[in-house]
Coordinates of N, CA and C in Angstrom, one line a residue:
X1 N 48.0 -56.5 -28.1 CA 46.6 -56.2 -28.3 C 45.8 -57.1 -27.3
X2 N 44.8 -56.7 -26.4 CA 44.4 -56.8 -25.9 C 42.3 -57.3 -26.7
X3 N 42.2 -58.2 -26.5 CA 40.4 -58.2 -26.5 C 39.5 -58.6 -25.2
X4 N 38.6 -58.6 -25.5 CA 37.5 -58.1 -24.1 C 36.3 -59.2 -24.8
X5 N 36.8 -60.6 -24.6 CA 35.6 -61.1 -25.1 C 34.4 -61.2 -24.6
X6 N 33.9 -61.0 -23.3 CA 32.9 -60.7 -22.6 C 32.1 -59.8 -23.2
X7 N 32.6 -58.9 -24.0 CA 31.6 -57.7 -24.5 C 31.4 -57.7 -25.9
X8 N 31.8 -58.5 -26.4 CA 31.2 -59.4 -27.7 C 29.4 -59.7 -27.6
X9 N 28.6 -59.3 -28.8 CA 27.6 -59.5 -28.5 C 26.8 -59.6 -30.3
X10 N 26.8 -61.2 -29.9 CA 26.5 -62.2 -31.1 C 24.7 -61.9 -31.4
X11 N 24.4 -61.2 -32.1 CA 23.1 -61.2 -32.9 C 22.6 -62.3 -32.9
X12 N 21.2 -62.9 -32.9 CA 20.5 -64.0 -32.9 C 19.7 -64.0 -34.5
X13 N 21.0 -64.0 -34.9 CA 20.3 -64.1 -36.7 C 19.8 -66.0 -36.9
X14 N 19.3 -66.3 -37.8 CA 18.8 -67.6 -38.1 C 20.0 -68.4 -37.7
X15 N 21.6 -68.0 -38.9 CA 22.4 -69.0 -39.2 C 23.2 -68.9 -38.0
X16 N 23.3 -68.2 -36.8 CA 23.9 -68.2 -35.4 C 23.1 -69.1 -34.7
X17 N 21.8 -69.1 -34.7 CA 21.1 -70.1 -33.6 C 21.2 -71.0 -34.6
X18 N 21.0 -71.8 -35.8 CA 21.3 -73.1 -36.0 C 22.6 -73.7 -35.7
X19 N 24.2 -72.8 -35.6 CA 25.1 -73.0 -35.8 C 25.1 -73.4 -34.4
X20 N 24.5 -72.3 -33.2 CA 24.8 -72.7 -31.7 C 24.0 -74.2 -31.8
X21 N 22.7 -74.2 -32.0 CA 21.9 -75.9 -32.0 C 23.0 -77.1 -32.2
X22 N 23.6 -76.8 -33.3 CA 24.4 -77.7 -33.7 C 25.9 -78.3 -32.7
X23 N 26.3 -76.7 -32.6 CA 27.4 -76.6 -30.9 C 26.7 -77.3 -30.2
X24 N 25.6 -77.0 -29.5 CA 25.0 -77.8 -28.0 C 25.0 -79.1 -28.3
X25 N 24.6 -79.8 -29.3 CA 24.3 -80.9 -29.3 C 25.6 -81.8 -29.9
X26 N 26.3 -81.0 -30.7 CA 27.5 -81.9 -30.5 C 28.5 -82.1 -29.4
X27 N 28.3 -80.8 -28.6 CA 29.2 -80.7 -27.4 C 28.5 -81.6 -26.2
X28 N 27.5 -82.0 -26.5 CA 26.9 -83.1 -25.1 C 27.3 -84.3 -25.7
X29 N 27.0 -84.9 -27.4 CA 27.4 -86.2 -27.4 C 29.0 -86.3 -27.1
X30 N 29.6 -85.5 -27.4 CA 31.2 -85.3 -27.3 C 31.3 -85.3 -26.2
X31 N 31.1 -84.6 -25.1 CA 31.5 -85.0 -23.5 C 31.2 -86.5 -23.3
X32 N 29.6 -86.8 -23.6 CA 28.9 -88.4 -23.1 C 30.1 -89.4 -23.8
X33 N 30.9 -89.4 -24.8 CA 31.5 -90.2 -25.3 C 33.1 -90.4 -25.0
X34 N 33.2 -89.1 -24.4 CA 34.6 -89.0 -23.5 C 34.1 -89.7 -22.3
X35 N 33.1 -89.5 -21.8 CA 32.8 -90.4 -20.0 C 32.8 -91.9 -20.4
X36 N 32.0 -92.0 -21.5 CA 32.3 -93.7 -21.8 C 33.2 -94.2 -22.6
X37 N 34.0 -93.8 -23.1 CA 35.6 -94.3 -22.8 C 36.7 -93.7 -21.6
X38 N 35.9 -93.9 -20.7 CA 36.6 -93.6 -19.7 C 38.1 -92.4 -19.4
X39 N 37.4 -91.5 -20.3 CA 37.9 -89.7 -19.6 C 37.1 -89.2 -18.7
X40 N 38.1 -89.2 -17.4 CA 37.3 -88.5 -16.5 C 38.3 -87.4 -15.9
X41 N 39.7 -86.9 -16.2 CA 40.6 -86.5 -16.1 C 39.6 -84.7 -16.2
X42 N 40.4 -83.9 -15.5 CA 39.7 -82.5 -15.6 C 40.0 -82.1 -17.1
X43 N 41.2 -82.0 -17.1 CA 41.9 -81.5 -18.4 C 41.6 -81.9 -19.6
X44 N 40.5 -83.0 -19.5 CA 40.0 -83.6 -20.7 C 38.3 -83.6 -20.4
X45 N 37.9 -83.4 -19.8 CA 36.3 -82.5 -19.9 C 36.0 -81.1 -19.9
X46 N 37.1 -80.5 -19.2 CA 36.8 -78.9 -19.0 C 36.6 -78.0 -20.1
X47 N 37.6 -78.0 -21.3 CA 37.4 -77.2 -22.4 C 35.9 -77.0 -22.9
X48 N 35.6 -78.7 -23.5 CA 33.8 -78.8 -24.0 C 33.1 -78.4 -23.1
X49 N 33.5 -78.7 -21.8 CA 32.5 -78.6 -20.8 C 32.3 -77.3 -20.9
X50 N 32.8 -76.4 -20.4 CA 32.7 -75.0 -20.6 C 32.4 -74.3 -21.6
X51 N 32.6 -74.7 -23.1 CA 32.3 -74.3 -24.1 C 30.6 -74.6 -24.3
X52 N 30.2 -75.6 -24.4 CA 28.8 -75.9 -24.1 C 28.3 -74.9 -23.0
X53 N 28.9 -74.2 -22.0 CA 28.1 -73.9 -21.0 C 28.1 -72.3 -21.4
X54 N 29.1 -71.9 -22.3 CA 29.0 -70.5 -23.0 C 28.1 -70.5 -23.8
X55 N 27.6 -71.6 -24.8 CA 26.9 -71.7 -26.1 C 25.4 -71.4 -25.3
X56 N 25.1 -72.3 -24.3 CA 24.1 -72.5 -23.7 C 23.5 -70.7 -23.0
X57 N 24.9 -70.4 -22.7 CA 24.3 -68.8 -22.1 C 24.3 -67.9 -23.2
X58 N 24.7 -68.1 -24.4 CA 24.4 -67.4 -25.6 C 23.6 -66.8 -26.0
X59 N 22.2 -68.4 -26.1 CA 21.3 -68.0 -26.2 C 20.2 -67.6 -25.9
X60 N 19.7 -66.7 -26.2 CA 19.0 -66.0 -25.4 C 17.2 -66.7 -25.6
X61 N 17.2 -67.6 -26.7 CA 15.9 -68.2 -26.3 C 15.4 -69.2 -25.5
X62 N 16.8 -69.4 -24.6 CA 16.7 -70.4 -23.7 C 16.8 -69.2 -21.8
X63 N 15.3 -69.5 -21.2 CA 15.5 -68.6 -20.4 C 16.9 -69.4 -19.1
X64 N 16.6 -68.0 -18.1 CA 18.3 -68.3 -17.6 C 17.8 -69.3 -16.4
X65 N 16.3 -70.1 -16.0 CA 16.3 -71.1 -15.4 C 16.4 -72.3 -16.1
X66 N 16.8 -72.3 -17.4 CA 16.5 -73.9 -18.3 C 17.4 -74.8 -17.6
X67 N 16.9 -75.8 -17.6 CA 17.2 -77.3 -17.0 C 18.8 -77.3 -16.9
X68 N 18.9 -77.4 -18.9 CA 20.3 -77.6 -19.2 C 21.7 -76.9 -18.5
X69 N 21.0 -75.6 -18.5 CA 22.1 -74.2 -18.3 C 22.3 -74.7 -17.0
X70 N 21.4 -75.0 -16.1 CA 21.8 -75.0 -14.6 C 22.8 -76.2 -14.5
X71 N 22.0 -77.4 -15.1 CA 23.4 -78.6 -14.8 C 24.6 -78.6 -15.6
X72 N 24.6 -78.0 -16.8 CA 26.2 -77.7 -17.2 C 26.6 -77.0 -16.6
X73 N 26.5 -75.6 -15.6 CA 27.0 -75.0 -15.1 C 27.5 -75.7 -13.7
X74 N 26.8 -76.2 -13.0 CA 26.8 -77.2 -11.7 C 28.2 -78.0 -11.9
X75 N 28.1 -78.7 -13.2 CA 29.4 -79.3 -13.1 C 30.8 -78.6 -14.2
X76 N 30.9 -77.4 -13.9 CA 32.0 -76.6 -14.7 C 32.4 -76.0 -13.3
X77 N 31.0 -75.7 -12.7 CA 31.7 -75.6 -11.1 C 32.0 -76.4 -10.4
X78 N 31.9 -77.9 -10.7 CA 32.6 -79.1 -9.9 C 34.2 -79.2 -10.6
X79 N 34.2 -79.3 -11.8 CA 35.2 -79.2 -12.3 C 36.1 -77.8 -11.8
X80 N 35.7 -77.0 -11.5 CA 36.5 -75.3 -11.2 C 37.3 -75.9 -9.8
X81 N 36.9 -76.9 -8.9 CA 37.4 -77.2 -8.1 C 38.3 -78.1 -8.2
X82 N 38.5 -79.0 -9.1 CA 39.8 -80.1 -9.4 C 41.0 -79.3 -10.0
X83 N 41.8 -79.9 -9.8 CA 43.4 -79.8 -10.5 C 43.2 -80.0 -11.8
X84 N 44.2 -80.0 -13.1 CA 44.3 -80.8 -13.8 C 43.8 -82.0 -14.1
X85 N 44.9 -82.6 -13.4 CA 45.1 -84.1 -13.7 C 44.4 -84.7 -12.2
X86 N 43.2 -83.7 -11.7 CA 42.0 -84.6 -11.1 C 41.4 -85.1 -11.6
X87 N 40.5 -86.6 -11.2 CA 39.7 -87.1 -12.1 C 38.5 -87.5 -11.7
X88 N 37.6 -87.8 -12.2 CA 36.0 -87.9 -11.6 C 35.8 -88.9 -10.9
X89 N 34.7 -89.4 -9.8 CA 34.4 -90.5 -9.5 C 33.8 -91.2 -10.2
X90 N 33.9 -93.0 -10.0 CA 32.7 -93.4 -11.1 C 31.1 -92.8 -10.5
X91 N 30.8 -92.3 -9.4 CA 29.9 -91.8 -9.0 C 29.5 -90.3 -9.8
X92 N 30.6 -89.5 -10.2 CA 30.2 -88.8 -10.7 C 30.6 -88.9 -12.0
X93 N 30.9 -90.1 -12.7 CA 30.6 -89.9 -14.0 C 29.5 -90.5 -14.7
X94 N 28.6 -91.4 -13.4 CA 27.6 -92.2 -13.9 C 26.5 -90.4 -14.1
X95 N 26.6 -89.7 -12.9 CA 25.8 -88.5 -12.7 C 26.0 -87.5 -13.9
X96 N 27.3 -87.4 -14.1 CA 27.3 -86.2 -15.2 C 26.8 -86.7 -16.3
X97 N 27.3 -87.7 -16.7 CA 26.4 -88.6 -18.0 C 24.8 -88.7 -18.3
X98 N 24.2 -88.7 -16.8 CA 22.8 -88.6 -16.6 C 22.5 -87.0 -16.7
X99 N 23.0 -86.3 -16.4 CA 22.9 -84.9 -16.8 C 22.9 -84.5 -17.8
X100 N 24.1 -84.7 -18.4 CA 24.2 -84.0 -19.8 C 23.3 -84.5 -20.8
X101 N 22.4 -86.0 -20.6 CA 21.6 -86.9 -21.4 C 20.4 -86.2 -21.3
X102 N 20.1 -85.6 -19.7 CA 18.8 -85.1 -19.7 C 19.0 -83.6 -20.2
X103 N 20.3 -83.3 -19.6 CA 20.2 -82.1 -20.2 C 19.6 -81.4 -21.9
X104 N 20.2 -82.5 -22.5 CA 19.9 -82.6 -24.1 C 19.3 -83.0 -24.1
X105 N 18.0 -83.7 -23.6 CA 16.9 -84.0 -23.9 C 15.9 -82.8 -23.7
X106 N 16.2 -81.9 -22.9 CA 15.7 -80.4 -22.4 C 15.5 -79.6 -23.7
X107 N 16.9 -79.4 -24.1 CA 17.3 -78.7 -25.1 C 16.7 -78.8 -26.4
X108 N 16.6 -80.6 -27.2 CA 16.0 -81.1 -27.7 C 14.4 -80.8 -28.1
X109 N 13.7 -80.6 -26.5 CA 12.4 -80.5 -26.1 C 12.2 -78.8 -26.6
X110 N 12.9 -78.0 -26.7 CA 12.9 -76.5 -26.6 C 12.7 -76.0 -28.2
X111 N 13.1 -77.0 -29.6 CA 13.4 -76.9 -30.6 C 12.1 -76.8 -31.3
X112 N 11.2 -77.7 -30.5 CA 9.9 -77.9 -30.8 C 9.5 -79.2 -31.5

C-alpha cells in the first residue's frame, strides 16, 4: 500500500492550529537545546528540523514570505547537503541557534 502524503490536506480547524502552535514552538526549543548540548551531527537535527519546516508550511496563516519559514528552510537546505554523520560548525551552530531564536520570536509575534 502505497500513500501520497503530499496530497493530504489538513483543515485549519481551531484544535489543528493550536496543535501546529504547540509543534512550532516545541520543535524550536527542542532543536535550540540539541545545539546547546552540543548536537551538531546531521542525523540528529534533521528529523525536527524538517518537521518544524512542514508544520511551518502547513499553515496557511503564516504568509509564504514569513521570517521563520524562510530560515528553517535555509537550514534544511544546508543540512540536505551533509552526510549523516556530518556535523555543524561552531560557526554555524552559533547562527542556526540565532535563527531558530529569532525565528520563534517571529512566530511568537504572529499569535498576537
Amino acid at each position: 500500500m502505497v500513500f501520497d502524503l503530499e496530497s493530504i490536506t489538513v483543515k485549519d480547524t481551531q484544535g489543528n492550529i493550536s496543535k501546529s502552535v504547540a509543534d512550532v514552538i516545541s520543535l524550536h526549543i527542542t532543536l535550540c537545546d540539541k545545539l546547546h548540548m552540543d548536537m551538531r551531527a546531521k542525523d540528529e537535527l534533521y528529523t525536527d528540523l524538517k518537521c518544524l519546516a512542514d508544520v511551518l508550511d502547513r499553515m496557511s496563516s503564516l504568509p509564504p514570505d514569513f521570517e521563520g519559514k524562510m530560515k528553517v528552510s535555509f537550514w534544511v537546505q544546508e543540512l540536505d547537503k551533509l552526510s549523516a554523520a556530518d556535523t555543524l560548525t561552531e560557526d554555524q551552530v552559533r547562527q542556526m541557534v540565532f535563527d531558530l531564536e529569532s525565528s520563534r520570536e517571529a512566530f511568537v509575534r504572529t499569535l498576537g
